[in-house]
Tab-separated table of C-alpha atoms in Angstrom:
chain	number	residue	atom	x	y	z
A	511	MET	CA	-19.408	8.109	1.911
A	512	ARG	CA	-16.251	7.844	-0.161
A	513	VAL	CA	-16.009	4.436	-2.485
A	514	ALA	CA	-12.754	2.632	-2.379
A	515	THR	CA	-10.767	3.228	-5.779
A	516	THR	CA	-9.370	0.224	-7.714
A	517	SER	CA	-5.965	1.053	-6.495
A	518	GLU	CA	-7.103	0.827	-2.923
A	519	ILE	CA	-8.601	-2.510	-3.471
A	520	ILE	CA	-5.434	-3.867	-5.227
A	521	GLU	CA	-3.722	-2.939	-2.036
A	522	LYS	CA	-6.149	-4.580	0.183
A	523	LEU	CA	-5.977	-7.608	-1.652
A	524	ASN	CA	-1.805	-7.625	-1.668
A	525	ALA	CA	-2.118	-7.091	2.028
A	526	ILE	CA	-4.505	-10.030	3.131
A	527	ASP	CA	-4.467	-13.581	2.899
A	528	ILE	CA	-7.025	-14.221	-0.123
A	529	LYS	CA	-6.957	-18.048	-0.279
A	530	SER	CA	-7.773	-17.941	3.546
A	531	LEU	CA	-10.782	-15.349	2.816
A	532	LEU	CA	-11.981	-17.740	0.062
A	533	ASN	CA	-11.785	-20.581	2.415
A	534	ARG	CA	-13.899	-18.962	5.158
A	535	MET	CA	-16.216	-17.825	2.491
A	536	GLU	CA	-16.696	-21.098	1.165
A	537	LEU	CA	-17.534	-22.515	4.704
A	538	TYR	CA	-20.069	-19.880	5.200
A	539	THR	CA	-21.476	-20.743	1.746
A	540	ARG	CA	-21.436	-24.403	2.678
A	541	ASP	CA	-23.352	-23.586	5.826
A	542	ARG	CA	-26.225	-21.858	4.088
A	543	PHE	CA	-27.093	-25.023	2.130
A	544	TYR	CA	-29.018	-27.420	3.922
A	545	ASP	CA	-28.576	-29.606	0.849
A	546	LYS	CA	-25.149	-30.086	0.071
A	547	SER	CA	-25.818	-32.003	-3.554
A	548	ASP	CA	-25.861	-30.125	-6.743
A	549	ARG	CA	-29.550	-30.417	-7.133
A	550	ASN	CA	-30.168	-26.683	-5.801
A	551	LYS	CA	-27.437	-24.817	-6.598
A	552	LYS	CA	-28.195	-24.437	-10.830
A	553	GLY	CA	-24.877	-26.050	-11.784
A	554	PHE	CA	-22.597	-23.855	-9.457
A	555	GLN	CA	-20.054	-25.084	-6.980
A	556	PHE	CA	-19.650	-23.716	-3.632
A	557	GLN	CA	-16.534	-21.844	-4.463
A	558	ASP	CA	-18.299	-20.297	-7.542
A	559	PHE	CA	-20.465	-18.280	-5.312
A	560	CYS	CA	-17.521	-16.953	-3.470
A	561	GLN	CA	-15.566	-16.115	-6.405
A	562	GLN	CA	-18.359	-14.304	-7.833
A	563	THR	CA	-18.970	-12.541	-4.893
A	564	LEU	CA	-15.378	-11.492	-4.476
A	565	THR	CA	-15.084	-10.653	-7.856
A	566	LYS	CA	-18.309	-8.250	-7.976
A	567	ALA	CA	-16.803	-6.844	-4.706
A	568	CYS	CA	-13.415	-5.920	-6.168
A	569	ASP	CA	-14.473	-4.709	-9.739
A	570	GLY	CA	-17.150	-1.934	-8.307
A	571	THR	CA	-20.433	-3.891	-9.160
A	572	ARG	CA	-20.435	-3.373	-5.259
A	573	LYS	CA	-19.130	-0.628	-3.640
A	574	TRP	CA	-16.943	-0.711	-0.574
A	575	LYS	CA	-16.817	2.413	1.426
A	576	PRO	CA	-13.623	2.065	3.873
A	577	GLU	CA	-14.594	4.083	6.397
A	578	ASN	CA	-17.680	2.250	6.830
A	579	CYS	CA	-16.375	-1.357	7.641
A	580	SER	CA	-13.426	-3.285	7.001
A	581	PHE	CA	-12.978	-5.137	3.560
A	582	GLU	CA	-13.416	-8.347	5.323
A	583	LYS	CA	-16.639	-7.571	6.923
A	584	PHE	CA	-17.899	-5.948	3.676
A	585	ILE	CA	-17.062	-9.238	1.689
A	586	PHE	CA	-19.223	-11.360	3.886
A	587	TRP	CA	-22.012	-8.733	3.770
A	588	ALA	CA	-21.772	-9.189	-0.115
A	589	LEU	CA	-21.568	-12.836	0.126
A	590	GLN	CA	-24.639	-12.932	2.522
A	591	SER	CA	-26.568	-10.552	0.239
A	592	ASP	CA	-25.587	-12.679	-2.907
A	593	LEU	CA	-26.767	-15.859	-1.242
A	594	ASP	CA	-29.817	-14.363	0.149
A	595	SER	CA	-30.771	-13.361	-3.703
A	596	PHE	CA	-30.094	-16.762	-5.077
A	597	PHE	CA	-32.020	-18.537	-2.362
A	598	LYS	CA	-35.045	-15.691	-3.268
A	599	GLN	CA	-34.710	-16.762	-6.923
A	600	LEU	CA	-34.935	-20.368	-6.012
A	601	LYS	CA	-37.958	-19.844	-3.899
A	602	ARG	CA	-39.915	-17.909	-6.633
A	603	LYS	CA	-39.051	-21.041	-8.894
A	604	GLY	CA	-41.248	-23.157	-6.553
A	605	ASP	CA	-38.703	-24.231	-3.957
A	606	ASP	CA	-40.325	-25.683	-0.910
A	607	SER	CA	-38.409	-23.716	1.864
A	608	ASP	CA	-39.939	-23.429	5.198
A	609	GLU	CA	-38.238	-20.059	5.989
A	610	LYS	CA	-40.764	-17.478	7.923
A	611	PRO	CA	-40.410	-14.141	7.435
A	612	GLN	CA	-40.106	-12.780	11.007
A	613	SER	CA	-37.530	-15.394	11.905
A	614	GLU	CA	-33.606	-15.331	11.017
A	615	TYR	CA	-30.987	-18.002	10.660
A	616	ILE	CA	-28.395	-17.353	13.022
A	617	ILE	CA	-25.719	-17.679	10.455
A	618	ASN	CA	-27.838	-14.902	8.691
A	619	ILE	CA	-27.739	-12.132	10.864
A	620	PRO	CA	-26.892	-8.914	8.617
A	621	ASN	CA	-23.507	-7.907	9.497
A	622	TYR	CA	-23.223	-4.447	7.464
A	623	SER	CA	-23.928	-1.321	9.239
A	624	ASP	CA	-25.085	0.302	6.224
A	625	GLU	CA	-27.637	-1.891	5.512
A	626	GLU	CA	-29.017	-1.761	9.288
A	627	PRO	CA	-32.237	-0.177	9.659
A	628	THR	CA	-31.540	3.221	10.994
A	629	GLU	CA	-34.567	3.270	13.353
A	630	ASP	CA	-35.502	1.233	16.085
A	631	TYR	CA	-38.533	-0.768	15.644
A	632	ASN	CA	-41.558	0.158	17.388
A	633	TYR	CA	-41.694	-3.163	19.399
A	634	GLU	CA	-42.326	-3.576	23.213
A	635	LYS	CA	-39.157	-3.665	25.084
A	636	ILE	CA	-38.976	-7.183	26.696
A	637	ASP	CA	-36.195	-7.795	29.272
A	638	ASP	CA	-33.207	-9.035	27.872
A	639	GLU	CA	-33.188	-12.371	30.053
A	640	VAL	CA	-36.711	-13.141	28.933
A	641	LYS	CA	-35.734	-12.897	25.294
A	642	LEU	CA	-32.685	-14.902	25.526
A	643	GLN	CA	-34.863	-17.603	27.160
A	644	GLN	CA	-37.535	-17.316	24.404
A	645	TRP	CA	-34.668	-17.836	21.789
A	646	ILE	CA	-33.159	-20.762	23.859
A	647	LYS	CA	-36.480	-22.522	23.831
A	648	GLN	CA	-36.826	-21.639	19.948
A	649	LEU	CA	-33.448	-23.339	19.640
A	650	GLU	CA	-34.463	-26.283	21.752
A	651	ASP	CA	-37.579	-26.832	19.767
A	652	GLN	CA	-35.488	-26.713	16.524
A	653	GLY	CA	-33.122	-29.793	18.322
A	654	ALA	CA	-30.370	-27.735	19.726
A	655	ASP	CA	-28.356	-30.137	22.014
A	656	LYS	CA	-27.054	-28.805	25.158
A	657	GLU	CA	-23.610	-27.809	23.717
A	658	GLU	CA	-25.313	-25.654	21.454
A	659	ILE	CA	-27.486	-23.781	23.909
A	660	GLU	CA	-24.386	-23.408	25.999
A	661	MET	CA	-22.228	-21.774	23.378
A	662	PHE	CA	-25.425	-19.317	22.335
A	663	GLU	CA	-25.234	-18.410	25.918
A	664	CYS	CA	-21.614	-17.621	25.877
A	665	LEU	CA	-22.289	-15.551	22.549
A	666	ALA	CA	-25.285	-13.907	23.825
A	667	ASN	CA	-22.951	-12.853	26.903
A	668	GLY	CA	-20.370	-11.523	24.484
A	669	ILE	CA	-17.857	-14.348	25.193
A	670	ASP	CA	-16.688	-14.747	21.721
A	671	LYS	CA	-13.248	-15.943	21.790
A	672	PRO	CA	-13.146	-19.722	20.202
A	673	LYS	CA	-10.399	-20.558	23.094
A	674	ASP	CA	-12.493	-18.809	25.932
A	675	ILE	CA	-15.552	-20.640	24.842
A	676	ALA	CA	-13.574	-24.038	24.868
A	677	ASP	CA	-11.933	-23.423	28.294
A	678	LEU	CA	-15.518	-22.459	29.534
A	679	LEU	CA	-17.363	-25.582	28.036
A	680	ASP	CA	-14.306	-27.803	28.564
A	681	LYS	CA	-13.922	-28.757	24.985
A	682	PRO	CA	-11.254	-28.498	22.463
A	683	ILE	CA	-11.330	-25.828	19.773
A	684	ASP	CA	-12.070	-27.794	16.870
A	685	VAL	CA	-15.195	-29.177	18.801
A	686	ILE	CA	-16.222	-25.520	19.674
A	687	TYR	CA	-16.205	-24.722	15.779
A	688	THR	CA	-18.546	-27.790	14.763
A	689	ILE	CA	-20.689	-26.913	17.434
A	690	SER	CA	-20.732	-23.259	16.026
A	691	ARG	CA	-21.960	-24.464	12.843
A	692	ARG	CA	-24.516	-26.586	14.176
A	693	LEU	CA	-25.749	-23.872	15.864
A	694	ARG	CA	-25.758	-21.316	12.891
A	695	ARG	CA	-28.006	-23.674	11.272
A	696	LYS	CA	-30.689	-22.673	13.904
A	697	LYS	CA	-33.377	-20.174	13.631
A	698	ILE	CA	-34.466	-17.461	16.036
A	699	LYS	CA	-37.094	-14.849	16.070
A	700	PHE	CA	-35.758	-11.410	16.234
A	701	ASN	CA	-37.900	-8.224	16.559
A	702	GLU	CA	-41.009	-10.439	16.865
A	703	LYS	CA	-43.811	-7.941	17.347
A	704	TRP	CA	-46.060	-8.258	20.559
A	705	THR	CA	-49.718	-7.561	19.800
A	706	SER	CA	-51.945	-6.491	22.506
A	707	LEU	CA	-54.997	-8.644	23.074
A	708	LYS	CA	-57.085	-5.362	23.794
A	709	LYS	CA	-57.058	-4.764	20.236
A	710	GLN	CA	-58.374	-8.235	19.100
B	520	MET	CA	-30.400	-2.460	16.711
B	521	ASP	CA	-31.664	-4.059	19.850
B	522	LYS	CA	-28.831	-4.484	22.347
B	523	LEU	CA	-28.940	-8.350	22.770
B	524	LYS	CA	-29.290	-8.790	18.978
B	525	LYS	CA	-26.229	-6.813	18.491
B	526	THR	CA	-24.130	-8.707	21.121
B	527	VAL	CA	-25.106	-11.932	19.470
B	528	LYS	CA	-24.374	-10.657	15.932
B	529	GLU	CA	-20.824	-9.283	17.190
B	530	SER	CA	-20.001	-12.246	19.010
B	531	LEU	CA	-20.725	-14.536	16.116
B	532	GLU	CA	-18.448	-12.122	13.876
B	533	ASN	CA	-15.602	-12.131	16.231
B	534	PHE	CA	-15.682	-15.977	16.786
B	535	ASP	CA	-15.537	-16.409	13.343
B	536	LYS	CA	-12.629	-13.812	12.775
B	537	ALA	CA	-10.854	-15.761	15.654
B	538	ILE	CA	-10.938	-19.062	14.052
B	539	PRO	CA	-7.389	-20.250	12.844
B	540	ASP	CA	-6.774	-20.918	9.349
B	541	ASP	CA	-5.847	-24.382	9.800
B	542	LEU	CA	-9.150	-25.369	11.516
B	543	VAL	CA	-11.159	-23.670	8.476
B	544	ARG	CA	-9.149	-25.894	6.264
B	545	LYS	CA	-9.813	-28.950	8.311
B	546	GLN	CA	-13.323	-28.310	8.258
B	547	LEU	CA	-13.344	-28.056	4.272
B	548	GLU	CA	-11.402	-31.279	4.180
B	549	MET	CA	-13.988	-32.862	6.410
B	550	GLU	CA	-16.540	-31.719	3.834
B	551	GLY	CA	-14.665	-33.657	1.099
B	552	VAL	CA	-12.699	-30.756	-0.234
B	553	ASP	CA	-9.602	-31.743	-2.122
B	554	LEU	CA	-7.345	-28.805	-0.614
B	555	ASN	CA	-4.798	-29.203	-3.314
B	556	GLU	CA	-7.106	-28.836	-6.104
B	557	GLN	CA	-9.000	-26.037	-4.197
B	558	SER	CA	-5.695	-24.383	-3.962
B	559	LEU	CA	-4.695	-24.569	-7.618
B	560	SER	CA	-8.203	-23.299	-8.690
B	561	GLN	CA	-7.797	-20.347	-6.233
B	562	ASP	CA	-4.501	-19.372	-7.545
B	563	LYS	CA	-5.906	-19.483	-11.104
B	564	PHE	CA	-8.824	-17.117	-9.907
B	565	ILE	CA	-6.766	-14.953	-7.715
B	566	LYS	CA	-4.397	-14.443	-11.047
B	567	GLN	CA	-7.266	-13.272	-13.147
B	568	LEU	CA	-8.983	-11.060	-10.652
B	569	THR	CA	-5.598	-9.191	-10.138
B	570	PHE	CA	-4.925	-9.010	-13.716
B	571	ARG	CA	-8.452	-7.445	-14.357
B	572	LEU	CA	-8.115	-5.179	-11.431
B	573	LYS	CA	-4.643	-4.038	-12.727
B	574	SER	CA	-5.784	-3.479	-16.190
B	575	LYS	CA	-8.821	-1.631	-14.710
B	576	SER	CA	-6.472	0.789	-12.910
B	577	ASN	CA	-4.166	1.385	-15.492
B	578	VAL	CA	-7.217	2.578	-17.965
B	579	LEU	CA	-8.262	4.688	-14.946
B	580	LYS	CA	-4.586	6.180	-14.183
B	581	ASN	CA	-4.274	6.761	-18.165
B	582	ASP	CA	-7.554	8.427	-18.538
B	583	SER	CA	-6.810	10.712	-15.506
B	584	MET	CA	-3.322	11.607	-16.896
B	585	LEU	CA	-5.125	12.233	-20.274
B	586	ASP	CA	-7.436	14.537	-18.673
B	587	LYS	CA	-4.686	16.317	-16.578
B	588	ALA	CA	-2.375	16.921	-19.921
B	589	SER	CA	-5.054	18.144	-22.143
B	590	ASN	CA	-5.975	20.519	-19.458
B	591	TYR	CA	-2.089	21.577	-19.258
B	592	PHE	CA	-2.003	21.503	-22.889
B	593	LYS	CA	-4.955	23.923	-23.369
B	594	ASP	CA	-3.666	26.415	-20.679
B	595	ALA	CA	0.061	26.130	-22.343
B	596	LEU	CA	-1.394	26.706	-26.062
B	597	THR	CA	-3.703	29.587	-24.603
B	598	LYS	CA	-0.632	31.480	-22.873
B	599	GLY	CA	1.494	30.962	-26.317
B	600	LEU	CA	4.432	28.681	-24.872
B	601	ASP	CA	6.841	28.089	-27.366
B	602	ARG	CA	7.713	24.404	-26.710
B	603	PRO	CA	4.188	23.159	-26.329
B	604	ILE	CA	3.170	24.855	-29.321
B	605	ALA	CA	5.984	23.345	-31.274
B	606	TYR	CA	5.110	20.091	-30.133
B	607	MET	CA	1.265	20.168	-30.776
B	608	ASN	CA	2.568	21.596	-34.372
B	609	ASN	CA	4.552	18.582	-34.804
B	610	LEU	CA	1.748	16.128	-33.739
B	611	ILE	CA	-0.852	17.853	-35.885
B	612	GLN	CA	1.202	17.374	-38.914
B	613	THR	CA	2.151	13.809	-37.996
B	614	ASN	CA	-1.753	13.269	-38.119
B	615	GLN	CA	-2.266	15.537	-41.125
B	616	LEU	CA	-4.769	17.777	-39.320
B	617	GLN	CA	-3.448	21.096	-40.270
B	618	THR	CA	-6.510	22.067	-42.102
B	619	GLN	CA	-8.631	21.530	-38.833
B	620	PHE	CA	-6.761	23.440	-36.364
B	621	SER	CA	-5.305	26.681	-37.955
B	622	ARG	CA	-5.528	28.472	-34.689
B	623	LEU	CA	-4.131	26.316	-31.811
B	624	GLU	CA	-5.163	28.570	-28.896
B	625	LYS	CA	-8.795	27.718	-30.051
B	626	MET	CA	-8.466	23.971	-29.830
B	627	SER	CA	-10.700	22.627	-27.238
B	628	GLU	CA	-9.592	20.208	-24.354
B	629	GLU	CA	-11.471	17.299	-26.249
B	630	GLN	CA	-9.809	18.129	-29.343
B	631	ILE	CA	-6.470	18.039	-27.385
B	632	LYS	CA	-7.329	15.019	-25.939
B	633	ASP	CA	-7.892	13.341	-29.334
B	634	ILE	CA	-4.702	14.332	-30.565
B	635	ILE	CA	-2.332	13.295	-27.764
B	636	LYS	CA	-4.357	10.017	-26.579
B	637	ASP	CA	-1.859	7.940	-28.066
B	638	GLN	CA	1.341	9.663	-27.208
B	639	ASN	CA	3.613	9.413	-24.232
B	640	LEU	CA	1.417	11.257	-21.616
B	641	ILE	CA	4.361	11.191	-18.757
B	642	GLU	CA	6.687	12.709	-21.261
B	643	ILE	CA	4.284	15.412	-22.359
B	644	LEU	CA	3.318	16.105	-18.745
B	645	GLU	CA	6.788	16.430	-17.973
B	646	MET	CA	7.381	19.035	-20.825
B	647	LEU	CA	4.385	21.023	-20.198
B	648	GLU	CA	5.474	21.027	-16.454
B	649	LYS	CA	8.823	22.294	-17.496
B	650	GLU	CA	7.516	24.590	-19.401
B	651	SER	CA	5.008	26.233	-17.009
B	652	GLU	CA	7.791	26.420	-14.320
B	653	GLY	CA	10.371	27.958	-16.701
B	654	GLN	CA	7.767	30.767	-18.017
């Protein structure tokens, strides 16, 4: 698939509000850090992560393929990937993160189709409703409140416009957004493998 | 990808996209970000980034023009076109390279590139295009 030229990237940057993109990137980055102090950022500020990612995404270090996804989507995929690497490095240096390999933060669901596995996992098919209830239980176990659960149910049902969710939950949009940020801190187990007891 | 996971993923993406900019700024402010300071820092970064990208783009454009011009030149010299030959002879004399290139049609594209790289490539391309049209 074709990689965007530098001229195309310049054109794209001219067409978008870069500051707005950087602000959204910063909010995402902030949400990825539990500890907001400078302790675990190795001297970086939140916006340093965003600027580094945007630079790498524009100077060709990371390759944007326009036919594959929008520029914004690519940028967020790159940011997620850079932050993942950063946290992995921290972990290697003895960080006591409690992240488990089979669980994913809701904030952390991959969103770049190229990076997605191309084949389906060979896991048992579980009815969507059962799966949804399992995820809700997992969220509750992590302390998710009623608002977060209701919001998650909206998202799982494809209701994704902030205004629609605000109307449904009868809350202002800014409250809905705050709920979404709390929700994104929770983890759910995707693709958990079910093992038959017969094999034990 | 499993359908329900895909729905959750897409919903989260769509939700984020639809959040108004002023709400994003408000959230940052609530986290203690000084928006004015942030804006100045972003201006500086955007200026540097676009400058770097434009420089890179110019270098790439120049490389591509140099490739094109040397290719056209090679073709024109092989065909023995008067003006390109005179132009090249003039450049060779100016660069005191007459002993190395006694036969212009034998010059390689790389050698031509080396001679014309610091010249006005647009002017050269125009001259070569005009010459080959008038041929």
